[in-house]
JSON list of C-alpha atoms and ligand atoms in Angstrom, two decimals:
[
{"chain": "M", "resi": 88, "resn": "MET", "atom": "CA", "xyz": [21.19, 1.48, -1.79]},
{"chain": "M", "resi": 89, "resn": "TYR", "atom": "CA", "xyz": [17.89, 2.52, -1.51]},
{"chain": "M", "resi": 90, "resn": "VAL", "atom": "CA", "xyz": [15.55, 1.44, -4.28]},
{"chain": "M", "resi": 91, "resn": "ALA", "atom": "CA", "xyz": [12.79, 3.69, -6.17]},
{"chain": "M", "resi": 92, "resn": "PRO", "atom": "CA", "xyz": [10.57, 1.34, -8.59]},
{"chain": "M", "resi": 93, "resn": "SER", "atom": "CA", "xyz": [9.28, 3.78, -11.54]},
{"chain": "M", "resi": 94, "resn": "ILE", "atom": "CA", "xyz": [5.91, 2.94, -12.11]},
{"chain": "M", "resi": 95, "resn": "LEU", "atom": "CA", "xyz": [6.09, 4.04, -15.74]},
{"chain": "M", "resi": 96, "resn": "SER", "atom": "CA", "xyz": [6.74, 0.41, -16.57]},
{"chain": "M", "resi": 97, "resn": "ALA", "atom": "CA", "xyz": [4.10, -1.07, -14.37]},
{"chain": "M", "resi": 98, "resn": "ASP", "atom": "CA", "xyz": [0.76, -2.47, -16.05]},
{"chain": "M", "resi": 99, "resn": "PHE", "atom": "CA", "xyz": [-1.47, 0.41, -15.67]},
{"chain": "M", "resi": 100, "resn": "GLY", "atom": "CA", "xyz": [-4.53, -1.85, -16.15]},
{"chain": "M", "resi": 101, "resn": "ARG", "atom": "CA", "xyz": [-3.31, -3.18, -12.68]},
{"chain": "M", "resi": 102, "resn": "LEU", "atom": "CA", "xyz": [-1.92, -0.40, -10.99]},
{"chain": "M", "resi": 103, "resn": "SER", "atom": "CA", "xyz": [-2.78, -0.80, -7.49]},
{"chain": "M", "resi": 104, "resn": "ASP", "atom": "CA", "xyz": [-1.73, -4.53, -7.46]},
{"chain": "M", "resi": 105, "resn": "GLU", "atom": "CA", "xyz": [1.60, -3.65, -9.08]},
{"chain": "M", "resi": 106, "resn": "ILE", "atom": "CA", "xyz": [2.14, -0.63, -6.35]},
{"chain": "M", "resi": 107, "resn": "LYS", "atom": "CA", "xyz": [1.42, -3.11, -3.44]},
{"chain": "M", "resi": 108, "resn": "ALA", "atom": "CA", "xyz": [3.60, -5.65, -5.08]},
{"chain": "M", "resi": 109, "resn": "VAL", "atom": "CA", "xyz": [6.66, -3.40, -5.31]},
{"chain": "M", "resi": 110, "resn": "CYS", "atom": "CA", "xyz": [5.97, -2.03, -1.62]},
{"chain": "M", "resi": 111, "resn": "ASP", "atom": "CA", "xyz": [5.59, -5.80, -0.13]},
{"chain": "M", "resi": 112, "resn": "ALA", "atom": "CA", "xyz": [8.94, -6.50, -2.34]},
{"chain": "M", "resi": 113, "resn": "GLY", "atom": "CA", "xyz": [10.96, -4.11, -0.26]},
{"chain": "M", "resi": 114, "resn": "ALA", "atom": "CA", "xyz": [10.65, -0.68, -2.33]},
{"chain": "M", "resi": 115, "resn": "ASP", "atom": "CA", "xyz": [11.99, 2.15, -0.57]},
{"chain": "M", "resi": 116, "resn": "LEU", "atom": "CA", "xyz": [10.00, 4.86, -2.52]},
{"chain": "M", "resi": 117, "resn": "ILE", "atom": "CA", "xyz": [7.58, 5.11, -5.30]},
{"chain": "M", "resi": 118, "resn": "HIS", "atom": "CA", "xyz": [9.01, 6.80, -8.26]},
{"chain": "M", "resi": 119, "resn": "VAL", "atom": "CA", "xyz": [6.44, 8.70, -10.32]},
{"chain": "M", "resi": 120, "resn": "ASP", "atom": "CA", "xyz": [7.25, 9.95, -13.65]},
{"chain": "M", "resi": 121, "resn": "VAL", "atom": "CA", "xyz": [4.90, 13.09, -14.51]},
{"chain": "M", "resi": 122, "resn": "MET", "atom": "CA", "xyz": [5.57, 14.17, -18.40]},
{"chain": "M", "resi": 123, "resn": "ASP", "atom": "CA", "xyz": [3.74, 16.94, -20.05]},
{"chain": "M", "resi": 124, "resn": "GLY", "atom": "CA", "xyz": [4.48, 16.15, -23.81]},
{"chain": "M", "resi": 125, "resn": "HIS", "atom": "CA", "xyz": [6.19, 19.49, -23.86]},
{"chain": "M", "resi": 126, "resn": "PHE", "atom": "CA", "xyz": [9.26, 19.16, -22.00]},
{"chain": "M", "resi": 127, "resn": "VAL", "atom": "CA", "xyz": [9.68, 15.66, -23.30]},
{"chain": "M", "resi": 128, "resn": "PRO", "atom": "CA", "xyz": [7.78, 13.88, -26.04]},
{"chain": "M", "resi": 129, "resn": "ASN", "atom": "CA", "xyz": [5.76, 11.65, -23.59]},
{"chain": "M", "resi": 130, "resn": "LEU", "atom": "CA", "xyz": [2.55, 12.07, -21.66]},
{"chain": "M", "resi": 131, "resn": "THR", "atom": "CA", "xyz": [1.85, 10.40, -18.38]},
{"chain": "M", "resi": 132, "resn": "ILE", "atom": "CA", "xyz": [-0.16, 10.93, -15.38]},
{"chain": "M", "resi": 133, "resn": "GLY", "atom": "CA", "xyz": [-1.66, 13.80, -13.36]},
{"chain": "M", "resi": 134, "resn": "PRO", "atom": "CA", "xyz": [-2.61, 14.35, -9.78]},
{"chain": "M", "resi": 135, "resn": "LEU", "atom": "CA", "xyz": [-5.72, 12.28, -9.88]},
{"chain": "M", "resi": 136, "resn": "VAL", "atom": "CA", "xyz": [-3.82, 9.16, -10.71]},
{"chain": "M", "resi": 137, "resn": "VAL", "atom": "CA", "xyz": [-0.93, 9.90, -8.41]},
{"chain": "M", "resi": 138, "resn": "ASN", "atom": "CA", "xyz": [-3.32, 10.35, -5.47]},
{"chain": "M", "resi": 139, "resn": "ALA", "atom": "CA", "xyz": [-4.64, 7.01, -6.07]},
{"chain": "M", "resi": 140, "resn": "VAL", "atom": "CA", "xyz": [-1.03, 5.49, -6.31]},
{"chain": "M", "resi": 141, "resn": "LYS", "atom": "CA", "xyz": [-0.37, 7.34, -2.99]},
{"chain": "M", "resi": 142, "resn": "LYS", "atom": "CA", "xyz": [-3.35, 5.83, -1.41]},
{"chain": "M", "resi": 143, "resn": "VAL", "atom": "CA", "xyz": [-2.20, 2.28, -2.01]},
{"chain": "M", "resi": 144, "resn": "ALA", "atom": "CA", "xyz": [1.59, 2.77, -1.41]},
{"chain": "M", "resi": 145, "resn": "THR", "atom": "CA", "xyz": [2.99, 1.68, 1.85]},
{"chain": "M", "resi": 146, "resn": "VAL", "atom": "CA", "xyz": [6.26, 3.87, 1.03]},
{"chain": "M", "resi": 147, "resn": "PRO", "atom": "CA", "xyz": [6.48, 7.30, 0.40]},
{"chain": "M", "resi": 148, "resn": "LEU", "atom": "CA", "xyz": [6.39, 8.99, -3.15]},
{"chain": "M", "resi": 149, "resn": "ASP", "atom": "CA", "xyz": [9.10, 10.35, -5.12]},
{"chain": "M", "resi": 150, "resn": "ILE", "atom": "CA", "xyz": [7.84, 12.50, -7.69]},
{"chain": "M", "resi": 151, "resn": "HIS", "atom": "CA", "xyz": [9.84, 13.34, -10.84]},
{"chain": "M", "resi": 152, "resn": "LEU", "atom": "CA", "xyz": [8.42, 16.33, -12.84]},
{"chain": "M", "resi": 153, "resn": "MET", "atom": "CA", "xyz": [9.26, 16.45, -16.75]},
{"chain": "M", "resi": 154, "resn": "VAL", "atom": "CA", "xyz": [7.53, 19.53, -17.52]},
{"chain": "M", "resi": 155, "resn": "ASP", "atom": "CA", "xyz": [7.57, 22.97, -18.97]},
{"chain": "M", "resi": 156, "resn": "ASN", "atom": "CA", "xyz": [5.35, 24.86, -16.67]},
{"chain": "M", "resi": 157, "resn": "ILE", "atom": "CA", "xyz": [7.16, 24.10, -13.38]},
{"chain": "M", "resi": 158, "resn": "PRO", "atom": "CA", "xyz": [5.32, 26.29, -10.84]},
{"chain": "M", "resi": 159, "resn": "PHE", "atom": "CA", "xyz": [1.88, 25.05, -12.29]},
{"chain": "M", "resi": 160, "resn": "PHE", "atom": "CA", "xyz": [3.11, 21.40, -11.60]},
{"chain": "M", "resi": 161, "resn": "VAL", "atom": "CA", "xyz": [4.62, 22.01, -8.48]},
{"chain": "M", "resi": 162, "resn": "ASP", "atom": "CA", "xyz": [1.50, 23.60, -6.82]},
{"chain": "M", "resi": 163, "resn": "LEU", "atom": "CA", "xyz": [-0.61, 20.67, -8.33]},
{"chain": "M", "resi": 164, "resn": "PHE", "atom": "CA", "xyz": [1.81, 17.76, -6.61]},
{"chain": "M", "resi": 165, "resn": "LEU", "atom": "CA", "xyz": [2.72, 19.52, -3.40]},
{"chain": "M", "resi": 166, "resn": "LYS", "atom": "CA", "xyz": [-0.96, 18.99, -2.63]},
{"chain": "M", "resi": 167, "resn": "LEU", "atom": "CA", "xyz": [-0.19, 15.17, -2.49]},
{"chain": "M", "resi": 168, "resn": "GLN", "atom": "CA", "xyz": [2.80, 15.53, -0.01]},
{"chain": "M", "resi": 169, "resn": "PRO", "atom": "CA", "xyz": [5.19, 13.31, -1.59]},
{"chain": "M", "resi": 170, "resn": "LYS", "atom": "CA", "xyz": [8.58, 12.69, 0.21]},
{"chain": "M", "resi": 171, "resn": "PHE", "atom": "CA", "xyz": [10.44, 14.16, -2.84]},
{"chain": "M", "resi": 172, "resn": "LEU", "atom": "CA", "xyz": [9.44, 16.56, -5.52]},
{"chain": "M", "resi": 173, "resn": "SER", "atom": "CA", "xyz": [12.05, 16.95, -8.12]},
{"chain": "M", "resi": 174, "resn": "PHE", "atom": "CA", "xyz": [12.21, 19.24, -11.25]},
{"chain": "M", "resi": 175, "resn": "HIS", "atom": "CA", "xyz": [14.70, 20.01, -14.02]},
{"chain": "M", "resi": 176, "resn": "ILE", "atom": "CA", "xyz": [17.18, 22.68, -13.60]},
{"chain": "M", "resi": 177, "resn": "GLU", "atom": "CA", "xyz": [17.46, 22.92, -17.44]},
{"chain": "M", "resi": 178, "resn": "ASN", "atom": "CA", "xyz": [13.76, 24.37, -17.49]},
{"chain": "M", "resi": 179, "resn": "ASP", "atom": "CA", "xyz": [13.31, 27.34, -14.81]},
{"chain": "M", "resi": 180, "resn": "PRO", "atom": "CA", "xyz": [15.06, 30.49, -14.66]},
{"chain": "M", "resi": 181, "resn": "HIS", "atom": "CA", "xyz": [14.28, 30.91, -10.96]},
{"chain": "M", "resi": 182, "resn": "PRO", "atom": "CA", "xyz": [14.93, 27.33, -9.23]},
{"chain": "M", "resi": 183, "resn": "MET", "atom": "CA", "xyz": [15.81, 29.00, -5.94]},
{"chain": "M", "resi": 184, "resn": "ARG", "atom": "CA", "xyz": [12.08, 30.14, -5.64]},
{"chain": "M", "resi": 185, "resn": "ILE", "atom": "CA", "xyz": [10.66, 26.83, -6.54]},
{"chain": "M", "resi": 186, "resn": "ILE", "atom": "CA", "xyz": [12.94, 24.99, -4.01]},
{"chain": "M", "resi": 187, "resn": "GLU", "atom": "CA", "xyz": [11.46, 27.42, -1.28]},
{"chain": "M", "resi": 188, "resn": "THR", "atom": "CA", "xyz": [8.17, 26.86, -2.24]},
{"chain": "M", "resi": 189, "resn": "ILE", "atom": "CA", "xyz": [8.56, 23.02, -1.98]},
{"chain": "M", "resi": 190, "resn": "ARG", "atom": "CA", "xyz": [10.46, 23.32, 1.46]},
{"chain": "M", "resi": 191, "resn": "ASN", "atom": "CA", "xyz": [7.82, 25.49, 2.85]},
{"chain": "M", "resi": 192, "resn": "SER", "atom": "CA", "xyz": [5.30, 22.92, 1.98]},
{"chain": "M", "resi": 193, "resn": "GLY", "atom": "CA", "xyz": [7.03, 20.36, 4.10]},
{"chain": "M", "resi": 194, "resn": "VAL", "atom": "CA", "xyz": [8.44, 18.32, 1.26]},
{"chain": "M", "resi": 195, "resn": "HIS", "atom": "CA", "xyz": [11.95, 17.56, 0.45]},
{"chain": "M", "resi": 196, "resn": "PRO", "atom": "CA", "xyz": [13.14, 19.68, -2.98]},
{"chain": "M", "resi": 197, "resn": "ALA", "atom": "CA", "xyz": [15.33, 17.89, -5.40]},
{"chain": "M", "resi": 198, "resn": "ILE", "atom": "CA", "xyz": [16.84, 19.06, -8.69]},
{"chain": "M", "resi": 199, "resn": "VAL", "atom": "CA", "xyz": [17.17, 16.59, -11.74]},
{"chain": "M", "resi": 200, "resn": "LEU", "atom": "CA", "xyz": [20.06, 17.06, -14.30]},
{"chain": "M", "resi": 201, "resn": "ASN", "atom": "CA", "xyz": [19.70, 15.61, -17.94]},
{"chain": "M", "resi": 202, "resn": "PRO", "atom": "CA", "xyz": [22.74, 13.71, -18.91]},
{"chain": "M", "resi": 203, "resn": "HIS", "atom": "CA", "xyz": [24.54, 16.42, -20.70]},
{"chain": "M", "resi": 204, "resn": "THR", "atom": "CA", "xyz": [23.84, 19.12, -18.05]},
{"chain": "M", "resi": 205, "resn": "PRO", "atom": "CA", "xyz": [26.90, 19.57, -16.17]},
{"chain": "M", "resi": 206, "resn": "VAL", "atom": "CA", "xyz": [27.00, 19.02, -12.30]},
{"chain": "M", "resi": 207, "resn": "SER", "atom": "CA", "xyz": [28.69, 22.46, -12.19]},
{"chain": "M", "resi": 208, "resn": "SER", "atom": "CA", "xyz": [25.49, 24.24, -12.79]},
{"chain": "M", "resi": 209, "resn": "LEU", "atom": "CA", "xyz": [24.68, 23.10, -9.26]},
{"chain": "M", "resi": 210, "resn": "LYS", "atom": "CA", "xyz": [27.51, 24.89, -7.92]},
{"chain": "M", "resi": 211, "resn": "HIS", "atom": "CA", "xyz": [25.22, 27.74, -6.06]},
{"chain": "M", "resi": 212, "resn": "ILE", "atom": "CA", "xyz": [22.35, 25.75, -5.18]},
{"chain": "M", "resi": 213, "resn": "ILE", "atom": "CA", "xyz": [23.63, 22.21, -4.00]},
{"chain": "M", "resi": 214, "resn": "SER", "atom": "CA", "xyz": [23.20, 23.43, -0.28]},
{"chain": "M", "resi": 215, "resn": "GLU", "atom": "CA", "xyz": [19.30, 24.39, -1.06]},
{"chain": "M", "resi": 216, "resn": "VAL", "atom": "CA", "xyz": [18.30, 20.88, -1.92]},
{"chain": "M", "resi": 217, "resn": "ASP", "atom": "CA", "xyz": [18.03, 17.62, -0.25]},
{"chain": "M", "resi": 218, "resn": "MET", "atom": "CA", "xyz": [18.59, 15.37, -3.43]},
{"chain": "M", "resi": 219, "resn": "VAL", "atom": "CA", "xyz": [20.11, 15.82, -7.08]},
{"chain": "M", "resi": 220, "resn": "LEU", "atom": "CA", "xyz": [18.51, 13.31, -9.67]},
{"chain": "M", "resi": 221, "resn": "LEU", "atom": "CA", "xyz": [21.06, 12.52, -12.21]},
{"chain": "M", "resi": 222, "resn": "MET", "atom": "CA", "xyz": [19.47, 11.27, -15.39]},
{"chain": "M", "resi": 223, "resn": "SER", "atom": "CA", "xyz": [21.43, 8.30, -16.95]},
{"chain": "M", "resi": 224, "resn": "VAL", "atom": "CA", "xyz": [18.98, 8.23, -20.14]},
{"chain": "M", "resi": 225, "resn": "ASN", "atom": "CA", "xyz": [17.34, 11.35, -21.91]},
{"chain": "M", "resi": 226, "resn": "PRO", "atom": "CA", "xyz": [14.04, 11.66, -19.85]},
{"chain": "M", "resi": 227, "resn": "GLY", "atom": "CA", "xyz": [10.92, 10.57, -21.62]},
{"chain": "M", "resi": 228, "resn": "PHE", "atom": "CA", "xyz": [10.53, 6.86, -21.68]},
{"chain": "M", "resi": 229, "resn": "GLY", "atom": "CA", "xyz": [11.31, 3.69, -19.78]},
{"chain": "M", "resi": 230, "resn": "GLY", "atom": "CA", "xyz": [13.49, 0.86, -21.00]},
{"chain": "M", "resi": 231, "resn": "GLN", "atom": "CA", "xyz": [16.16, 2.88, -22.50]},
{"chain": "M", "resi": 232, "resn": "LYS", "atom": "CA", "xyz": [19.92, 2.18, -22.67]},
{"chain": "M", "resi": 233, "resn": "PHE", "atom": "CA", "xyz": [21.99, 3.32, -19.56]},
{"chain": "M", "resi": 234, "resn": "MET", "atom": "CA", "xyz": [24.74, 5.86, -20.20]},
{"chain": "M", "resi": 235, "resn": "PRO", "atom": "CA", "xyz": [27.91, 5.23, -18.63]},
{"chain": "M", "resi": 236, "resn": "LEU", "atom": "CA", "xyz": [28.60, 9.02, -18.42]},
{"chain": "M", "resi": 237, "resn": "VAL", "atom": "CA", "xyz": [26.63, 9.53, -15.23]},
{"chain": "M", "resi": 238, "resn": "TYR", "atom": "CA", "xyz": [29.60, 7.59, -13.24]},
{"chain": "M", "resi": 239, "resn": "GLU", "atom": "CA", "xyz": [31.61, 10.52, -13.74]},
{"chain": "M", "resi": 240, "resn": "LYS", "atom": "CA", "xyz": [28.91, 13.05, -12.72]},
{"chain": "M", "resi": 241, "resn": "ILE", "atom": "CA", "xyz": [28.04, 11.03, -9.57]},
{"chain": "M", "resi": 242, "resn": "ARG", "atom": "CA", "xyz": [31.82, 11.34, -8.52]},
{"chain": "M", "resi": 243, "resn": "GLU", "atom": "CA", "xyz": [31.88, 15.15, -9.40]},
{"chain": "M", "resi": 244, "resn": "LEU", "atom": "CA", "xyz": [28.87, 15.50, -7.57]},
{"chain": "M", "resi": 245, "resn": "ARG", "atom": "CA", "xyz": [29.62, 13.83, -4.49]},
{"chain": "M", "resi": 246, "resn": "GLU", "atom": "CA", "xyz": [32.95, 15.97, -4.69]},
{"chain": "M", "resi": 247, "resn": "LEU", "atom": "CA", "xyz": [30.98, 19.13, -4.64]},
{"chain": "M", "resi": 248, "resn": "ILE", "atom": "CA", "xyz": [28.66, 18.11, -1.91]},
{"chain": "M", "resi": 249, "resn": "ASP", "atom": "CA", "xyz": [31.71, 17.16, 0.60]},
{"chain": "M", "resi": 250, "resn": "GLN", "atom": "CA", "xyz": [33.15, 20.51, -0.69]},
{"chain": "M", "resi": 251, "resn": "LYS", "atom": "CA", "xyz": [30.16, 22.49, 0.23]},
{"chain": "M", "resi": 252, "resn": "GLY", "atom": "CA", "xyz": [29.42, 20.22, 3.42]},
{"chain": "M", "resi": 253, "resn": "ALA", "atom": "CA", "xyz": [25.65, 19.97, 1.88]},
{"chain": "M", "resi": 254, "resn": "LYS", "atom": "CA", "xyz": [23.50, 17.07, 3.03]},
{"chain": "M", "resi": 255, "resn": "CYS", "atom": "CA", "xyz": [22.12, 15.97, -0.25]},
{"chain": "M", "resi": 256, "resn": "MET", "atom": "CA", "xyz": [21.28, 12.50, -1.45]},
{"chain": "M", "resi": 257, "resn": "ILE", "atom": "CA", "xyz": [22.32, 11.41, -4.86]},
{"chain": "M", "resi": 258, "resn": "GLU", "atom": "CA", "xyz": [19.64, 9.57, -6.93]},
{"chain": "M", "resi": 259, "resn": "VAL", "atom": "CA", "xyz": [20.14, 7.85, -10.40]},
{"chain": "M", "resi": 260, "resn": "ASP", "atom": "CA", "xyz": [17.65, 7.33, -12.90]},
{"chain": "M", "resi": 261, "resn": "GLY", "atom": "CA", "xyz": [17.51, 5.45, -16.23]},
{"chain": "M", "resi": 262, "resn": "GLY", "atom": "CA", "xyz": [18.55, 2.12, -17.50]},
{"chain": "M", "resi": 263, "resn": "VAL", "atom": "CA", "xyz": [19.52, 0.95, -13.89]},
{"chain": "M", "resi": 264, "resn": "ASN", "atom": "CA", "xyz": [19.79, -2.68, -13.66]},
{"chain": "M", "resi": 265, "resn": "GLY", "atom": "CA", "xyz": [21.52, -5.55, -11.49]},
{"chain": "M", "resi": 266, "resn": "LEU", "atom": "CA", "xyz": [24.66, -5.33, -13.79]},
{"chain": "M", "resi": 267, "resn": "ASN", "atom": "CA", "xyz": [25.27, -1.44, -13.04]},
{"chain": "M", "resi": 268, "resn": "VAL", "atom": "CA", "xyz": [24.09, -0.96, -9.69]},
{"chain": "M", "resi": 269, "resn": "ALA", "atom": "CA", "xyz": [27.32, -2.14, -7.94]},
{"chain": "M", "resi": 270, "resn": "ALA", "atom": "CA", "xyz": [29.32, 0.40, -9.84]},
{"chain": "M", "resi": 271, "resn": "LEU", "atom": "CA", "xyz": [26.95, 3.39, -9.04]},
{"chain": "M", "resi": 272, "resn": "ASP", "atom": "CA", "xyz": [27.22, 2.22, -5.70]},
{"chain": "M", "resi": 273, "resn": "GLU", "atom": "CA", "xyz": [30.76, 2.74, -5.68]},
{"chain": "M", "resi": 274, "resn": "ALA", "atom": "CA", "xyz": [30.68, 5.93, -7.58]},
{"chain": "M", "resi": 275, "resn": "GLY", "atom": "CA", "xyz": [28.49, 7.22, -4.53]},
{"chain": "M", "resi": 276, "resn": "ALA", "atom": "CA", "xyz": [24.73, 6.63, -5.48]},
{"chain": "M", "resi": 277, "resn": "ASP", "atom": "CA", "xyz": [22.47, 6.67, -2.76]},
{"chain": "M", "resi": 278, "resn": "ILE", "atom": "CA", "xyz": [19.09, 5.58, -4.54]},
{"chain": "M", "resi": 279, "resn": "VAL", "atom": "CA", "xyz": [18.53, 4.16, -7.88]},
{"chain": "M", "resi": 280, "resn": "VAL", "atom": "CA", "xyz": [15.32, 4.44, -9.82]},
{"chain": "M", "resi": 281, "resn": "ALA", "atom": "CA", "xyz": [14.42, 1.39, -11.79]},
{"chain": "M", "resi": 282, "resn": "GLY", "atom": "CA", "xyz": [11.35, 0.89, -14.03]},
{"chain": "M", "resi": 283, "resn": "ASN", "atom": "CA", "xyz": [12.07, -1.85, -16.74]},
{"chain": "M", "resi": 284, "resn": "PHE", "atom": "CA", "xyz": [14.32, -4.00, -14.54]},
{"chain": "M", "resi": 285, "resn": "VAL", "atom": "CA", "xyz": [11.98, -4.35, -11.87]},
{"chain": "M", "resi": 286, "resn": "PHE", "atom": "CA", "xyz": [8.46, -4.41, -13.52]},
{"chain": "M", "resi": 287, "resn": "SER", "atom": "CA", "xyz": [9.57, -6.70, -16.49]},
{"chain": "M", "resi": 288, "resn": "SER", "atom": "CA", "xyz": [11.18, -9.38, -13.93]},
{"chain": "M", "resi": 289, "resn": "ASN", "atom": "CA", "xyz": [9.26, -12.48, -12.88]},
{"chain": "M", "resi": 290, "resn": "ASP", "atom": "CA", "xyz": [9.98, -11.70, -9.14]},
{"chain": "M", "resi": 291, "resn": "TYR", "atom": "CA", "xyz": [9.76, -8.24, -7.94]},
{"chain": "M", "resi": 292, "resn": "LYS", "atom": "CA", "xyz": [11.40, -9.28, -4.84]},
{"chain": "M", "resi": 293, "resn": "VAL", "atom": "CA", "xyz": [14.52, -10.71, -6.51]},
{"chain": "M", "resi": 294, "resn": "ALA", "atom": "CA", "xyz": [14.83, -7.73, -8.64]},
{"chain": "M", "resi": 295, "resn": "ILE", "atom": "CA", "xyz": [14.68, -5.30, -5.78]},
{"chain": "M", "resi": 296, "resn": "GLN", "atom": "CA", "xyz": [17.02, -7.25, -3.55]},
{"chain": "M", "resi": 297, "resn": "SER", "atom": "CA", "xyz": [19.54, -7.43, -6.11]},
{"chain": "M", "resi": 298, "resn": "LEU", "atom": "CA", "xyz": [19.67, -3.65, -6.69]},
{"chain": "M", "resi": 299, "resn": "LYS", "atom": "CA", "xyz": [19.94, -3.17, -3.01]},
{"chain": "M", "resi": 300, "resn": "LEU", "atom": "CA", "xyz": [23.08, -4.90, -2.95]},
{"chain": "M", "resi": 301, "resn": "GLU", "atom": "CA", "xyz": [22.46, -6.56, 0.50]},
{"chain": "M", "resi": 302, "resn": "ASN", "atom": "CA", "xyz": [23.62, -10.10, -0.48]},
{"chain": "J", "resi": 503, "resn": "DX5", "atom": "C1", "xyz": [12.81, 8.35, -17.84]},
{"chain": "J", "resi": 503, "resn": "DX5", "atom": "C2", "xyz": [12.09, 8.30, -16.29]},
{"chain": "J", "resi": 503, "resn": "DX5", "atom": "C3", "xyz": [12.52, 7.16, -15.55]},
{"chain": "J", "resi": 503, "resn": "DX5", "atom": "C4", "xyz": [12.20, 5.86, -16.34]},
{"chain": "J", "resi": 503, "resn": "DX5", "atom": "C5", "xyz": [13.21, 4.67, -15.90]},
{"chain": "J", "resi": 503, "resn": "DX5", "atom": "O1", "xyz": [12.24, 9.50, -18.23]},
{"chain": "J", "resi": 503, "resn": "DX5", "atom": "O2", "xyz": [12.40, 9.46, -15.55]},
{"chain": "J", "resi": 503, "resn": "DX5", "atom": "O3", "xyz": [12.16, 6.90, -14.43]},
{"chain": "J", "resi": 503, "resn": "DX5", "atom": "O4", "xyz": [10.97, 5.32, -15.91]},
{"chain": "J", "resi": 503, "resn": "DX5", "atom": "O5", "xyz": [12.78, 3.56, -16.58]},
{"chain": "J", "resi": 503, "resn": "DX5", "atom": "P1", "xyz": [13.99, 2.52, -16.64]},
{"chain": "J", "resi": 503, "resn": "DX5", "atom": "O6", "xyz": [14.47, 1.95, -15.22]},
{"chain": "J", "resi": 503, "resn": "DX5", "atom": "O7", "xyz": [13.16, 1.41, -17.50]},
{"chain": "J", "resi": 503, "resn": "DX5", "atom": "O8", "xyz": [15.02, 3.10, -17.55]},
{"chain": "J", "resi": 504, "resn": "ZN", "atom": "ZN1", "xyz": [11.93, 9.40, -13.40]}
]
């Protein structure tokens, strides 16, 4: 399992130390939640701070956009060249265009589904993206309760990927912890995002290793 700590739960007063610590502790990606106060009822960080995060991180960025004006934010964050740039399918009438823009900039395009958005909405787009992010909480805040409905969605998505012969990773975001990660792995997830579980632990290395399921 690949692990992407979400810095939403980090101590922002010591952000660079926090980033260094999770990178040293075995993070595979740094998950960055960009919220605009419109698409979700919370407001986080812009490119200035994310650029500072990038300078400190020794692993690539995984930027998750939770915003209304997707093309505007895509342009802003493509300049930072993350590994993945993901946006919500609920919120743009022309996702194919956005995907093309992202890919043409040399970044891996990814699509996000809210908990109640069906996997079938990806039927005609799955071959175009490199990752699908399945939300296991309603987006907006860290530390929320995991929604088990995501297990079925992972299985459906895995089936769709196989059926289409697509090369697409499955990421799960929200309420992931040491107790549900094995079942997420079994259902077919490739990457887990974890905010609260990692940053509220006493030992980031132990927390991240437990999510990697290596022991
Ligand atoms: C929620 C964000 C998540 C969040 C996860 O809107 O997309 O990335 O930080 O935090 P935890 O792991 O605490 O649920
Ligand atoms: Zn996220």
